[in-house]
Amino acid sequence: AQRVTQPEKLLSVFKGAPVELKCNYSYSGSPELFWYVQYSRQRLQLLLRHISRESIKGFTADLNKGETSFHLKKPFAQEEDSAMYYCALGDTPLVFGKGTRLSVIA
Amino acid sequence: DAGITQSPRHKVTETGTPVTLRCHQTENHRYMYWYRQDPGHGLRLIHYSYGVKDTDKGEVSDGYSVSRSKTEDFLLTLESATSSQTSVYFCATTGESNQPQHFGDGTRLSIL
């Protein structure tokens, strides 16, 4: 069965510290993976997808098929990065993880 | 985002009453989805549609029904609302099933 696991419900880091939001998936084929971000009381927005291999707002994510992971990283956290982050697996329909709330402390 | 409008944006109603939420999109996307968002549970899929009159159940479909009579509208109905259905409801759309979904602004529903 397709599954996405985000092991941390809450992650707190200090401003300027590195951030890593973990995402592991279970999927039998070649996965399409996404990260979505939701700022306070706003809609979910696509942050990045693995096939584009681009960096958005300083965030990157690398697909590791051996470890079935798609961790989201940023070298220096900013206060405006505080939000809810969801990892999603591209299947029919998309399978979402339960989300990790990132809190960046000034 | 992708011209998705949810209505109403907020609603307070009483247990036992019927409630219908509407999702309207202007992108001619084939796929439409209804999610509920609750603390500790993240996003959970209620129902989705893969075309006009074509719908399927999601993870938490009990107590909900949907209808899609035209491409642009996807309705979610709570036939007899219960307090456990108090939540924030999000609609999403996509043109292809494995492509990024675009989300609406959400409907905050409180059932007293």
mmCIF file of C-alpha atoms in Angstrom:
data_model
loop_
_atom_site.group_PDB
_atom_site.id
_atom_site.type_symbol
_atom_site.label_atom_id
_atom_site.label_comp_id
_atom_site.label_asym_id
_atom_site.label_seq_id
_atom_site.Cartn_x
_atom_site.Cartn_y
_atom_site.Cartn_z
ATOM 1 C CA ALA A 1 0.000 0.000 0.000
ATOM 2 C CA GLN A 2 1.132 3.521 -0.739
ATOM 3 C CA ARG A 3 2.045 5.421 2.360
ATOM 4 C CA VAL A 4 3.834 8.626 3.338
ATOM 5 C CA THR A 5 5.352 8.993 6.780
ATOM 6 C CA GLN A 6 6.425 12.260 8.346
ATOM 7 C CA PRO A 7 7.798 11.176 11.707
ATOM 8 C CA GLU A 8 7.906 14.597 13.358
ATOM 9 C CA LYS A 9 4.684 16.411 14.229
ATOM 10 C CA LEU A 10 6.596 19.461 15.394
ATOM 11 C CA LEU A 11 10.083 20.691 14.647
ATOM 12 C CA SER A 12 11.522 23.750 16.358
ATOM 13 C CA VAL A 13 14.762 25.342 15.210
ATOM 14 C CA PHE A 14 16.513 28.640 15.811
ATOM 15 C CA LYS A 15 16.740 31.250 13.100
ATOM 16 C CA GLY A 16 19.829 30.639 10.990
ATOM 17 C CA ALA A 17 20.059 26.955 11.903
ATOM 18 C CA PRO A 18 19.749 24.197 9.286
ATOM 19 C CA VAL A 19 16.397 22.552 8.804
ATOM 20 C CA GLU A 20 15.556 19.014 7.727
ATOM 21 C CA LEU A 21 11.951 17.839 7.516
ATOM 22 C CA LYS A 22 11.798 14.092 7.090
ATOM 23 C CA CYS A 23 9.594 12.205 4.667
ATOM 24 C CA ASN A 24 9.616 8.483 3.978
ATOM 25 C CA TYR A 25 7.382 6.746 1.494
ATOM 26 C CA SER A 26 6.197 3.299 0.573
ATOM 27 C CA TYR A 27 5.525 2.754 -3.127
ATOM 28 C CA SER A 28 6.132 -0.080 -5.531
ATOM 29 C CA GLY A 29 6.814 1.922 -8.686
ATOM 30 C CA SER A 30 8.683 5.097 -9.595
ATOM 31 C CA PRO A 31 7.292 7.732 -7.272
ATOM 32 C CA GLU A 32 6.258 11.284 -7.980
ATOM 33 C CA LEU A 33 6.903 13.223 -4.777
ATOM 34 C CA PHE A 34 5.918 16.699 -3.689
ATOM 35 C CA TRP A 35 6.282 19.043 -0.764
ATOM 36 C CA TYR A 36 3.430 21.388 0.069
ATOM 37 C CA VAL A 37 3.513 24.277 2.535
ATOM 38 C CA GLN A 38 0.649 25.863 4.440
ATOM 39 C CA TYR A 39 1.209 29.204 6.157
ATOM 40 C CA SER A 40 -1.061 30.122 9.020
ATOM 41 C CA ARG A 41 -4.734 29.888 7.995
ATOM 42 C CA GLN A 42 -3.901 29.862 4.292
ATOM 43 C CA ARG A 43 -4.333 27.375 1.495
ATOM 44 C CA LEU A 44 -1.786 24.684 0.770
ATOM 45 C CA GLN A 45 0.761 25.692 -1.844
ATOM 46 C CA LEU A 46 3.105 23.528 -3.828
ATOM 47 C CA LEU A 47 6.648 24.106 -2.579
ATOM 48 C CA LEU A 48 8.551 21.767 -4.846
ATOM 49 C CA ARG A 49 8.428 18.458 -6.682
ATOM 50 C CA HIS A 50 11.250 16.031 -7.109
ATOM 51 C CA ILE A 51 11.285 15.918 -10.914
ATOM 52 C CA SER A 52 11.888 19.642 -11.230
ATOM 53 C CA ARG A 53 14.975 19.507 -8.995
ATOM 54 C CA GLU A 54 14.689 23.220 -8.315
ATOM 55 C CA SER A 55 15.137 25.210 -5.145
ATOM 56 C CA ILE A 56 12.193 27.231 -3.884
ATOM 57 C CA LYS A 57 12.631 29.746 -1.051
ATOM 58 C CA GLY A 58 15.988 28.110 -0.345
ATOM 59 C CA PHE A 59 14.460 24.655 0.174
ATOM 60 C CA THR A 60 15.669 21.556 -1.636
ATOM 61 C CA ALA A 61 14.653 17.922 -1.524
ATOM 62 C CA ASP A 62 16.419 14.919 -2.972
ATOM 63 C CA LEU A 63 14.732 11.659 -3.755
ATOM 64 C CA ASN A 64 16.661 8.726 -2.264
ATOM 65 C CA LYS A 65 15.133 5.567 -3.700
ATOM 66 C CA GLY A 66 17.394 3.315 -1.637
ATOM 67 C CA GLU A 67 16.165 4.824 1.618
ATOM 68 C CA THR A 68 12.694 5.631 0.169
ATOM 69 C CA SER A 69 13.049 9.140 1.463
ATOM 70 C CA PHE A 70 12.385 12.660 0.207
ATOM 71 C CA HIS A 71 13.610 14.893 3.022
ATOM 72 C CA LEU A 72 13.170 18.660 2.764
ATOM 73 C CA LYS A 73 16.204 20.752 3.646
ATOM 74 C CA LYS A 74 17.208 24.347 4.062
ATOM 75 C CA PRO A 75 20.652 25.462 5.212
ATOM 76 C CA PHE A 76 19.555 28.555 7.154
ATOM 77 C CA ALA A 77 16.035 28.781 8.589
ATOM 78 C CA GLN A 78 14.138 32.074 8.519
ATOM 79 C CA GLU A 79 11.233 33.117 10.739
ATOM 80 C CA GLU A 80 8.957 33.279 7.700
ATOM 81 C CA ASP A 81 9.546 29.560 7.127
ATOM 82 C CA SER A 82 7.334 28.800 10.122
ATOM 83 C CA ALA A 83 4.450 26.817 8.635
ATOM 84 C CA MET A 84 2.938 23.378 8.209
ATOM 85 C CA TYR A 85 4.731 21.185 5.684
ATOM 86 C CA TYR A 86 3.204 18.176 3.950
ATOM 87 C CA CYS A 87 4.969 15.543 1.925
ATOM 88 C CA ALA A 88 2.832 13.910 -0.781
ATOM 89 C CA LEU A 89 3.179 10.877 -3.027
ATOM 90 C CA GLY A 90 1.842 11.153 -6.560
ATOM 91 C CA ASP A 91 -0.627 8.352 -6.944
ATOM 92 C CA THR A 92 -4.319 8.288 -7.818
ATOM 93 C CA PRO A 93 -5.209 10.188 -5.713
ATOM 94 C CA LEU A 94 -2.247 11.898 -4.053
ATOM 95 C CA VAL A 95 -1.287 10.388 -0.713
ATOM 96 C CA PHE A 96 -0.365 12.968 1.940
ATOM 97 C CA GLY A 97 1.663 12.565 5.080
ATOM 98 C CA LYS A 98 0.233 13.911 8.335
ATOM 99 C CA GLY A 99 2.416 16.970 8.187
ATOM 100 C CA THR A 100 5.187 18.564 10.243
ATOM 101 C CA ARG A 101 4.791 21.949 11.875
ATOM 102 C CA LEU A 102 8.012 23.918 11.599
ATOM 103 C CA SER A 103 8.557 26.635 14.157
ATOM 104 C CA VAL A 104 11.533 28.942 13.628
ATOM 105 C CA ILE A 105 12.539 30.717 16.808
ATOM 106 C CA ALA A 106 14.103 34.151 16.642
ATOM 107 C CA ASP B 1 -4.611 29.429 -7.447
ATOM 108 C CA ALA B 2 -5.998 27.529 -10.463
ATOM 109 C CA GLY B 3 -9.177 29.602 -10.071
ATOM 110 C CA ILE B 4 -10.599 27.548 -7.226
ATOM 111 C CA THR B 5 -13.372 29.078 -5.159
ATOM 112 C CA GLN B 6 -14.882 27.443 -2.106
ATOM 113 C CA SER B 7 -18.174 28.545 -0.628
ATOM 114 C CA PRO B 8 -19.107 29.290 2.011
ATOM 115 C CA ARG B 9 -15.801 30.226 3.665
ATOM 116 C CA HIS B 10 -17.250 29.868 7.138
ATOM 117 C CA LYS B 11 -20.348 28.138 8.424
ATOM 118 C CA VAL B 12 -21.813 27.380 11.832
ATOM 119 C CA THR B 13 -24.707 24.984 12.001
ATOM 120 C CA GLU B 14 -26.438 22.585 14.360
ATOM 121 C CA THR B 15 -26.169 18.838 14.698
ATOM 122 C CA GLY B 16 -28.573 16.990 12.451
ATOM 123 C CA THR B 17 -28.876 19.652 9.780
ATOM 124 C CA PRO B 18 -27.809 19.057 6.161
ATOM 125 C CA VAL B 19 -24.827 21.043 4.906
ATOM 126 C CA THR B 20 -23.516 21.471 1.374
ATOM 127 C CA LEU B 21 -20.118 22.887 0.521
ATOM 128 C CA ARG B 22 -19.289 23.987 -2.977
ATOM 129 C CA CYS B 23 -16.045 23.948 -4.909
ATOM 130 C CA HIS B 24 -15.896 25.820 -8.193
ATOM 131 C CA GLN B 25 -12.929 25.784 -10.584
ATOM 132 C CA THR B 26 -12.263 27.643 -13.800
ATOM 133 C CA GLU B 27 -9.289 25.616 -15.080
ATOM 134 C CA ASN B 28 -11.227 22.772 -16.698
ATOM 135 C CA HIS B 29 -9.333 20.323 -14.495
ATOM 136 C CA ARG B 30 -10.516 16.746 -14.702
ATOM 137 C CA TYR B 31 -9.788 15.725 -11.121
ATOM 138 C CA MET B 32 -11.334 17.297 -8.036
ATOM 139 C CA TYR B 33 -10.870 16.349 -4.389
ATOM 140 C CA TRP B 34 -12.387 17.061 -0.999
ATOM 141 C CA TYR B 35 -10.180 16.866 2.119
ATOM 142 C CA ARG B 36 -10.718 17.597 5.751
ATOM 143 C CA GLN B 37 -7.908 18.972 7.880
ATOM 144 C CA ASP B 38 -7.779 18.267 11.603
ATOM 145 C CA PRO B 39 -4.996 18.722 14.166
ATOM 146 C CA GLY B 40 -2.954 15.561 14.496
ATOM 147 C CA HIS B 41 -4.474 14.012 11.398
ATOM 148 C CA GLY B 42 -3.208 16.288 8.659
ATOM 149 C CA LEU B 43 -5.141 16.100 5.425
ATOM 150 C CA ARG B 44 -7.544 13.233 4.938
ATOM 151 C CA LEU B 45 -9.269 12.517 1.655
ATOM 152 C CA ILE B 46 -13.060 12.363 1.831
ATOM 153 C CA HIS B 47 -14.110 11.831 -1.788
ATOM 154 C CA TYR B 48 -12.698 12.605 -5.179
ATOM 155 C CA SER B 49 -13.893 12.859 -8.749
ATOM 156 C CA TYR B 50 -12.167 11.850 -11.965
ATOM 157 C CA GLY B 51 -14.765 13.271 -14.289
ATOM 158 C CA VAL B 52 -18.356 14.406 -14.539
ATOM 159 C CA LYS B 53 -20.533 11.972 -12.614
ATOM 160 C CA ASP B 54 -17.461 9.860 -11.776
ATOM 161 C CA THR B 55 -16.594 9.837 -8.089
ATOM 162 C CA ASP B 56 -14.897 7.560 -5.606
ATOM 163 C CA LYS B 57 -14.522 7.283 -1.859
ATOM 164 C CA GLY B 58 -11.510 8.380 0.074
ATOM 165 C CA GLU B 59 -10.164 7.496 3.485
ATOM 166 C CA VAL B 60 -12.942 9.128 5.543
ATOM 167 C CA SER B 61 -16.062 9.033 3.369
ATOM 168 C CA ASP B 62 -18.622 7.916 5.976
ATOM 169 C CA GLY B 63 -21.249 10.589 6.556
ATOM 170 C CA TYR B 64 -20.383 12.457 3.360
ATOM 171 C CA SER B 65 -21.661 12.352 -0.194
ATOM 172 C CA VAL B 66 -20.531 14.218 -3.305
ATOM 173 C CA SER B 67 -21.850 15.154 -6.685
ATOM 174 C CA ARG B 68 -20.267 16.423 -9.874
ATOM 175 C CA SER B 69 -22.828 17.298 -12.507
ATOM 176 C CA LYS B 70 -20.450 19.528 -14.463
ATOM 177 C CA THR B 71 -16.688 19.865 -14.777
ATOM 178 C CA GLU B 72 -16.373 23.075 -12.815
ATOM 179 C CA ASP B 73 -18.396 22.185 -9.702
ATOM 180 C CA PHE B 74 -17.846 19.568 -7.015
ATOM 181 C CA LEU B 75 -20.303 19.531 -4.125
ATOM 182 C CA LEU B 76 -19.748 17.964 -0.732
ATOM 183 C CA THR B 77 -22.844 17.185 1.338
ATOM 184 C CA LEU B 78 -23.149 16.248 4.964
ATOM 185 C CA GLU B 79 -26.613 14.694 5.052
ATOM 186 C CA SER B 80 -26.983 15.021 8.824
ATOM 187 C CA ALA B 81 -24.102 16.921 10.350
ATOM 188 C CA THR B 82 -22.445 15.670 13.534
ATOM 189 C CA SER B 83 -20.037 17.433 15.862
ATOM 190 C CA SER B 84 -17.228 15.118 14.710
ATOM 191 C CA GLN B 85 -17.488 16.737 11.285
ATOM 192 C CA THR B 86 -16.370 20.083 12.652
ATOM 193 C CA SER B 87 -13.259 20.716 10.591
ATOM 194 C CA VAL B 88 -11.629 22.759 7.887
ATOM 195 C CA TYR B 89 -12.538 21.443 4.453
ATOM 196 C CA PHE B 90 -10.283 21.928 1.446
ATOM 197 C CA CYS B 91 -11.047 21.382 -2.187
ATOM 198 C CA ALA B 92 -8.255 20.619 -4.659
ATOM 199 C CA THR B 93 -8.036 20.113 -8.402
ATOM 200 C CA THR B 94 -5.565 18.790 -10.923
ATOM 201 C CA GLY B 95 -5.514 18.186 -14.633
ATOM 202 C CA GLU B 96 -3.734 14.824 -14.372
ATOM 203 C CA SER B 97 -3.865 12.359 -11.485
ATOM 204 C CA ASN B 98 -0.143 12.363 -10.650
ATOM 205 C CA GLN B 99 0.373 16.085 -11.097
ATOM 206 C CA PRO B 100 0.466 18.717 -8.343
ATOM 207 C CA GLN B 101 -2.871 19.578 -6.845
ATOM 208 C CA HIS B 102 -4.076 23.147 -6.546
ATOM 209 C CA PHE B 103 -5.988 23.996 -3.402
ATOM 210 C CA GLY B 104 -8.827 26.315 -2.507
ATOM 211 C CA ASP B 105 -8.838 28.601 0.531
ATOM 212 C CA GLY B 106 -10.830 26.194 2.663
ATOM 213 C CA THR B 107 -14.182 26.225 4.457
ATOM 214 C CA ARG B 108 -14.223 26.393 8.230
ATOM 215 C CA LEU B 109 -17.248 24.390 9.375
ATOM 216 C CA SER B 110 -18.420 24.301 12.980
ATOM 217 C CA ILE B 111 -21.208 21.974 14.050
ATOM 218 C CA LEU B 112 -22.688 22.695 17.438
#
